[in-house]
Every structure is written in C-alpha cells, then in structure tokens.
Short mmCIF file of C-alpha atoms in Angstrom, two decimals:
data_model
loop_
_atom_site.label_atom_id
_atom_site.label_comp_id
_atom_site.label_asym_id
_atom_site.label_seq_id
_atom_site.Cartn_x
_atom_site.Cartn_y
_atom_site.Cartn_z
CA MET A 29 25.91 -28.45 -33.79
CA LEU A 30 26.16 -27.00 -37.39
CA PHE A 31 27.76 -24.11 -35.45
CA ARG A 32 29.91 -25.71 -33.47
CA SER A 33 31.32 -27.94 -36.08
CA ILE A 34 32.53 -24.04 -37.55
CA VAL A 35 33.73 -23.29 -34.19
CA ASN A 36 36.00 -26.40 -33.91
CA LEU A 37 37.46 -25.88 -37.49
CA ILE A 38 38.14 -22.35 -36.74
CA ASN A 39 40.28 -22.82 -33.59
CA SER A 40 42.31 -26.22 -35.73
CA ILE A 41 43.89 -24.41 -37.93
CA LYS A 42 46.77 -22.95 -36.13
CA ASP A 43 48.02 -21.08 -39.73
CA GLU A 44 46.70 -17.79 -39.30
CA GLU A 45 47.90 -16.50 -42.28
CA LYS A 46 45.21 -19.34 -43.89
CA LEU A 47 43.01 -19.17 -41.47
CA GLU A 48 40.47 -17.39 -43.48
CA GLU A 49 40.78 -18.95 -46.67
CA LYS A 50 40.63 -22.74 -45.36
CA ALA A 51 38.02 -21.40 -43.15
CA PHE A 52 36.14 -21.10 -45.90
CA ASP A 53 36.87 -23.48 -47.27
CA GLU A 54 35.70 -25.86 -45.15
CA VAL A 55 32.89 -24.42 -44.18
CA LYS A 56 31.36 -24.78 -47.55
CA ASN A 57 31.77 -28.66 -46.75
CA ILE A 58 29.84 -28.26 -43.33
CA VAL A 59 27.02 -26.03 -44.70
CA TYR A 60 26.57 -28.64 -47.61
CA GLU A 61 26.31 -31.75 -45.81
CA ASN A 62 24.04 -29.64 -43.04
CA ALA A 63 21.65 -28.89 -46.34
CA LYS A 64 21.56 -32.29 -47.38
CA LYS A 65 20.02 -33.04 -44.12
CA ASN A 66 17.90 -30.39 -43.89
CA LYS A 67 14.51 -30.83 -41.90
CA SER A 68 13.27 -27.07 -42.15
CA VAL A 69 12.02 -28.16 -45.31
CA LYS A 70 8.87 -29.56 -44.83
CA HIS A 71 6.63 -28.08 -48.45
CA LEU A 72 7.57 -28.42 -52.16
CA ASN A 73 6.81 -24.89 -53.13
CA ILE A 74 6.15 -23.85 -57.07
CA ILE A 75 4.71 -21.11 -58.92
CA LEU A 76 2.95 -21.63 -61.94
CA ALA A 77 3.40 -18.72 -65.14
CA GLY A 78 1.67 -19.24 -68.73
CA PRO A 79 -0.60 -17.31 -70.55
CA SER A 80 -3.80 -16.05 -69.44
CA GLY A 81 -6.68 -18.92 -69.36
CA VAL A 82 -4.62 -22.17 -69.86
CA GLY A 83 -5.82 -23.33 -66.82
CA LYS A 84 -2.91 -22.31 -63.68
CA SER A 85 -5.62 -21.87 -60.75
CA THR A 86 -7.90 -24.55 -62.11
CA LEU A 87 -4.69 -26.81 -61.56
CA ILE A 88 -3.85 -25.18 -58.48
CA ASN A 89 -7.81 -25.94 -57.37
CA SER A 90 -7.15 -29.67 -58.66
CA MET A 91 -3.43 -29.97 -57.03
CA LEU A 92 -4.53 -28.67 -53.42
CA ASN A 93 -7.86 -30.14 -53.39
CA PHE A 94 -9.43 -27.16 -52.61
CA THR A 95 -13.61 -27.36 -52.54
CA ASN A 96 -16.02 -24.72 -54.03
CA GLU A 97 -15.98 -22.81 -51.07
CA GLU A 98 -11.94 -22.55 -50.99
CA CYS A 99 -11.12 -22.28 -55.02
CA ILE A 100 -9.63 -19.48 -56.26
CA ASP A 101 -10.78 -17.65 -58.74
CA THR A 102 -10.57 -19.51 -62.61
CA GLY A 103 -12.00 -17.94 -65.62
CA ILE A 104 -11.08 -18.48 -69.69
CA GLY A 105 -8.84 -16.17 -71.28
CA VAL A 106 -8.90 -13.50 -68.76
CA PRO A 107 -6.78 -12.21 -65.99
CA CYS A 108 -7.49 -13.65 -63.28
CA THR A 109 -4.66 -13.83 -60.75
CA MET A 110 -4.02 -9.61 -61.69
CA GLY A 111 -1.49 -9.03 -58.07
CA GLU A 112 1.54 -10.46 -57.86
CA PRO A 113 2.60 -13.75 -56.88
CA LYS A 114 1.19 -15.75 -53.63
CA TYR A 115 1.26 -19.14 -52.15
CA TYR A 116 -1.82 -21.22 -51.72
CA GLU A 117 -1.04 -24.48 -49.70
CA SER A 118 -4.09 -26.59 -47.92
CA GLU A 119 -4.24 -28.93 -44.81
CA LYS A 120 -5.29 -31.74 -47.41
CA VAL A 121 -2.27 -31.75 -49.28
CA PRO A 122 1.02 -31.22 -46.98
CA LEU A 123 3.85 -31.47 -49.13
CA LEU A 124 2.54 -28.94 -51.44
CA ARG A 125 2.60 -25.40 -51.46
CA LEU A 126 1.41 -23.66 -55.05
CA ALA A 127 2.01 -19.66 -55.90
CA ASP A 128 -0.20 -18.47 -59.12
CA SER A 129 0.92 -15.78 -61.06
CA ARG A 130 -0.95 -12.88 -63.42
CA GLY A 131 -1.26 -14.87 -66.81
CA ILE A 132 1.01 -13.39 -69.83
CA GLU A 133 -1.53 -11.04 -71.81
CA LYS A 134 -1.13 -10.54 -75.58
CA GLY A 135 0.23 -6.40 -75.86
CA GLU A 136 -0.65 -5.96 -72.41
CA TYR A 137 1.61 -7.55 -69.99
CA LYS A 138 5.57 -7.54 -71.60
CA MET A 139 7.29 -10.85 -70.48
CA GLU A 140 10.12 -8.55 -68.70
CA ASP A 141 6.99 -8.20 -66.00
CA LEU A 142 6.21 -11.48 -65.64
CA ASN A 143 9.34 -12.56 -65.25
CA LYS A 144 10.20 -9.63 -62.83
CA SER A 145 7.55 -10.56 -61.03
CA ILE A 146 8.76 -14.31 -60.29
CA GLU A 147 12.36 -13.37 -59.57
CA LEU A 148 11.00 -11.01 -57.40
CA PHE A 149 8.30 -12.94 -55.58
CA ILE A 150 11.79 -15.87 -55.18
CA GLN A 151 13.72 -13.30 -53.41
CA GLY A 152 11.27 -12.31 -51.30
CA GLN A 153 10.91 -16.52 -50.19
CA LEU A 154 15.21 -16.09 -50.05
CA ASP A 155 15.02 -12.42 -48.10
CA SER A 156 12.12 -14.48 -45.00
CA GLU A 157 15.14 -16.60 -44.01
CA ASN A 158 12.89 -19.44 -43.57
CA PRO A 159 14.28 -22.49 -46.11
CA ASP A 160 10.36 -23.83 -45.92
CA TYR A 161 9.08 -20.75 -48.40
CA PHE A 162 11.96 -21.03 -50.97
CA VAL A 163 10.50 -21.86 -54.21
CA HIS A 164 12.28 -25.24 -56.02
CA CYS A 165 10.53 -25.39 -59.16
CA ILE A 166 8.09 -23.83 -62.02
CA TRP A 167 5.20 -25.02 -63.32
CA TYR A 168 5.05 -23.53 -67.18
CA CYS A 169 1.40 -23.96 -68.56
CA ILE A 170 0.35 -23.99 -72.27
CA THR A 171 -2.02 -25.26 -73.58
CA GLY A 172 -3.78 -25.57 -77.80
CA THR A 173 -2.69 -26.71 -80.73
CA ARG A 174 0.33 -24.13 -80.74
CA LEU A 175 2.56 -21.43 -78.91
CA GLU A 176 2.04 -17.74 -79.84
CA GLN A 177 5.54 -16.30 -80.14
CA ILE A 178 5.10 -15.11 -76.83
CA GLU A 179 5.18 -18.64 -74.84
CA ILE A 180 8.34 -19.14 -76.07
CA ASP A 181 10.24 -16.54 -75.47
CA THR A 182 8.95 -16.52 -71.52
CA LEU A 183 10.09 -19.68 -71.72
CA LYS A 184 13.04 -19.24 -73.14
CA GLU A 185 13.83 -15.77 -70.38
CA LEU A 186 12.54 -18.38 -68.01
CA SER A 187 15.42 -20.98 -69.00
CA LYS A 188 18.08 -18.28 -68.86
CA ILE A 189 17.40 -16.91 -65.46
CA TYR A 190 16.79 -20.11 -63.35
CA LYS A 191 19.49 -22.46 -65.17
CA SER A 192 22.17 -21.42 -62.75
CA ASN A 193 20.34 -21.13 -59.49
CA SER A 194 19.23 -25.38 -59.84
CA ILE A 195 15.41 -24.31 -60.42
CA PRO A 196 13.35 -26.61 -62.64
CA ILE A 197 10.98 -25.77 -64.90
CA ILE A 198 8.50 -28.39 -66.04
CA VAL A 199 6.52 -27.90 -69.30
CA VAL A 200 2.46 -28.14 -67.90
CA TYR A 201 0.13 -29.19 -70.86
CA THR A 202 -3.12 -28.58 -69.32
CA ARG A 203 -5.70 -29.81 -71.39
CA ALA A 204 -4.46 -33.17 -72.30
CA LEU A 205 -7.12 -34.62 -74.63
CA SER A 206 -6.00 -34.59 -78.12
CA THR A 207 -3.38 -37.61 -78.53
CA PRO A 208 -2.04 -36.04 -82.07
CA ILE A 209 -1.89 -32.84 -80.32
CA ILE A 210 0.21 -33.43 -77.38
CA LYS A 211 2.27 -35.49 -79.01
CA GLU A 212 3.29 -32.81 -81.35
CA MET A 213 3.34 -30.14 -78.45
CA GLU A 214 5.79 -32.44 -76.09
CA LYS A 215 8.04 -32.68 -79.95
CA PHE A 216 8.14 -28.96 -80.15
CA ILE A 217 9.19 -28.63 -76.80
CA LYS A 218 11.74 -31.33 -76.51
CA ASP A 219 13.45 -30.31 -79.76
CA ASN A 220 14.20 -26.18 -78.20
CA PHE A 221 13.98 -27.16 -74.59
CA THR A 222 15.01 -29.42 -72.05
CA HIS A 223 12.07 -29.06 -69.84
CA ASP A 224 9.89 -32.23 -68.96
CA PHE A 225 6.71 -32.29 -70.52
CA ILE A 226 3.90 -33.51 -68.66
CA PRO A 227 0.32 -33.68 -70.27
CA ILE A 228 -2.65 -33.75 -67.85
CA LEU A 229 -6.36 -32.96 -67.25
CA ALA A 230 -7.37 -30.90 -63.96
CA LYS A 231 -10.86 -31.73 -63.80
CA LYS A 232 -13.42 -34.24 -65.71
CA ASP A 233 -13.81 -32.60 -68.88
CA ILE A 234 -16.94 -33.08 -71.64
CA ILE A 235 -15.52 -33.89 -75.59
CA LEU A 236 -17.76 -34.81 -78.42
CA ASP A 237 -21.21 -33.52 -76.81
CA ASP A 238 -21.85 -36.29 -74.24
CA ILE A 239 -18.22 -37.83 -73.28
CA GLU A 240 -16.70 -37.54 -69.99
CA VAL A 241 -12.82 -37.68 -69.37
CA ASN A 242 -11.82 -37.75 -66.04
CA PRO A 243 -8.72 -35.89 -64.85
CA ARG A 244 -5.31 -37.29 -65.05
CA GLY A 245 -1.68 -37.16 -65.12
CA LEU A 246 -1.48 -34.95 -61.84
CA ASP A 247 0.29 -38.20 -59.84
CA GLU A 248 3.10 -38.55 -62.35
CA LEU A 249 2.94 -34.14 -62.21
CA LYS A 250 3.15 -34.28 -58.80
CA LYS A 251 5.84 -37.81 -58.64
CA ILE A 252 8.26 -35.29 -61.23
CA SER A 253 7.84 -32.27 -60.03
CA VAL A 254 9.65 -33.79 -56.41
CA LEU A 255 12.15 -35.72 -57.82
CA ARG A 256 13.19 -32.73 -60.34
CA SER A 257 13.25 -30.48 -57.35
CA LYS A 258 15.57 -32.55 -55.25
CA GLU A 259 18.62 -30.49 -56.20
CA ALA A 260 16.49 -27.52 -55.89
CA VAL A 261 15.66 -28.13 -52.26
CA LYS A 262 19.28 -28.52 -51.48
CA SER A 263 21.01 -25.75 -53.88
CA SER A 264 18.55 -22.91 -52.17
CA CYS A 265 19.30 -24.26 -48.16
CA TYR A 266 22.85 -24.32 -48.95
CA GLU A 267 23.22 -20.87 -50.48
CA PHE A 268 20.74 -19.46 -47.76
CA ASN A 269 22.72 -21.00 -44.69
CA PHE A 270 26.52 -20.52 -46.09
CA SER A 271 25.43 -16.42 -46.46
CA LYS A 272 24.32 -17.02 -42.87
CA THR A 273 27.15 -19.25 -40.93
CA LYS A 274 29.92 -16.57 -43.70
CA ARG A 275 28.73 -14.15 -41.72
CA GLU A 276 29.26 -15.55 -37.93
CA VAL A 277 32.35 -17.23 -39.34
CA GLN A 278 33.59 -13.74 -40.16
CA GLU A 279 33.08 -12.66 -36.51
CA ILE A 280 34.87 -15.61 -34.87
CA ILE A 281 37.85 -15.43 -36.95
CA LYS A 282 37.92 -11.49 -36.06
CA LYS A 283 37.78 -12.70 -32.66
CA LYS A 284 40.65 -15.47 -33.23
CA LYS A 285 42.80 -12.71 -34.73
CA GLU A 286 42.20 -10.27 -32.62
CA SER A 287 42.84 -12.44 -29.68
CA LEU A 288 46.10 -13.60 -31.11
CA ASP A 289 46.86 -10.19 -31.37
CA THR A 290 46.72 -9.65 -27.53
CA ILE A 291 48.99 -12.72 -27.25
CA LEU A 292 51.50 -11.47 -29.44
CA ASN A 293 51.87 -7.57 -28.25
CA LYS A 294 52.09 -9.15 -24.68
CA ILE A 295 54.81 -11.14 -25.38
CA LEU A 296 56.55 -8.20 -27.24
CA SER A 297 55.82 -5.71 -24.22
CA ASP A 298 57.54 -8.58 -21.70
CA LYS A 299 60.69 -8.17 -23.29
#
C-alpha cells in the first residue's frame, strides 16, 4: 500500500525538473503517516543503564515476572552483566522487551565505553531492519543518597546523544525506602536534567530488621515509559521507512527519467 501510494505520487508529477524534489517532500509525508499507524511494532523496547549493583537485573526479573529458574544473575556491587547488552522478554509480559547493560565501575569501565556500547546496541537494532526491535526508551538506574560524578557525567552524555533521536531517558531510583532521600534525589534530577524521575522497589525488602516493604512503583514506571516512548516509536519507524523507501523512490525516478528520455529521443529521431 505504501509503495503503491509512492508510485502513484511520482507518476502524477509532470514537471521533470522538480520530480525528485517534489517526490521526496511528499514521500516524507506518506512515510510519516504510515509510521504513525505502524502495526509491526509489538514491543516496547527498553535498555537499562547505571552503576553495578544498583539493581538493573533485579528490575528486569521483576518487570518480566521471571521465575527463580528464569531469573538473570543479580548481585551487589559487582558487574553481573559482563558482555554487550541483549534483550530479555517473557510471554507473561508480552509488551515489554528489556536489555541490560554492563554496570559502571569506578576506575575500571569508562563512561565512553558504556555509552558506545549502548549506542552500538541501538544502531544494531536499527540495522536489523525490524521495527519491532528498535530501542524506544532508556532507564537510567540509580540508588543511594547521592550520585557519584561518573554517574552524573554518564547521564549528561546519554542525554546529549539521545535528545536528538527522540529516545526518552527515565531516571529510575531503584531502592525507594526513605522518603526524605527520594525527595532529595528527585530534586537533584529535576534541577539538573529534564528527565522523569520514578522511585521504585523491584522486590520485597526488609527494613529495621523485621518490617517488610512490598514492591512499589513498577506500574507507574510502565505507564510513564509507554507514554514517553510513543514519539520514539513513530520516529524510529519513520527513519527506517524513509531511508528504505528513498532507495525505491530513486529507482522509480531513474526509470521514469529514462522513459522520458526514450520518448524524447524517438520524437527527435522522427523529425
């Protein structure tokens, strides 16, 4: 349907000199409308970033309702995710597809390496030419009473890289137990960044030796992620469809011009 619309469009343009210019202008509109209605995106794809031991793997396990047998490795203060990011998904939560990334390690893992790893993963999904795997959101996970400078610098760099790509970043405070600390961290994020701040507790915790605190904030995180990622879904589908369709349009224009040249040459030869 999209291809047929473009062929009809090109055939309707009579002015040969402006054929390519007009075609590409109109193709942008056609592809954008098609991207808004894209039915090939069935998952919300999110990549997690942040320090080692902050609870990224625990968050993935909780969000995807993994059983003990399915759970990915978790730990405290150690980089459980050693390699490149990869997707995790579950039939129990069909909407979400989550990717973990290696944790930030002071003095061991450079900020540039982490950002490059995430950037390559996002580009790799684009190169797959399957819109259902394109990355739509980043969860930047933090915890504790203050951010280390490397965490602040990493978040700043991620913000620069993905602001232009319409990929939202949501700051996730992963151990939401102390209200005063949560408010202090939220104020810091709001004062220095434009990202949403969502406090959560991914699994049941115990404080003061015997007080159980149930998981919280996960539904809010899902809701905000879906809301903020709508534009990223449309944008990624648009960019993919336009670059792919552009090649097809160029081929049609080339054939149309060749056809016009053939007709013109025949007329001249008849004279």
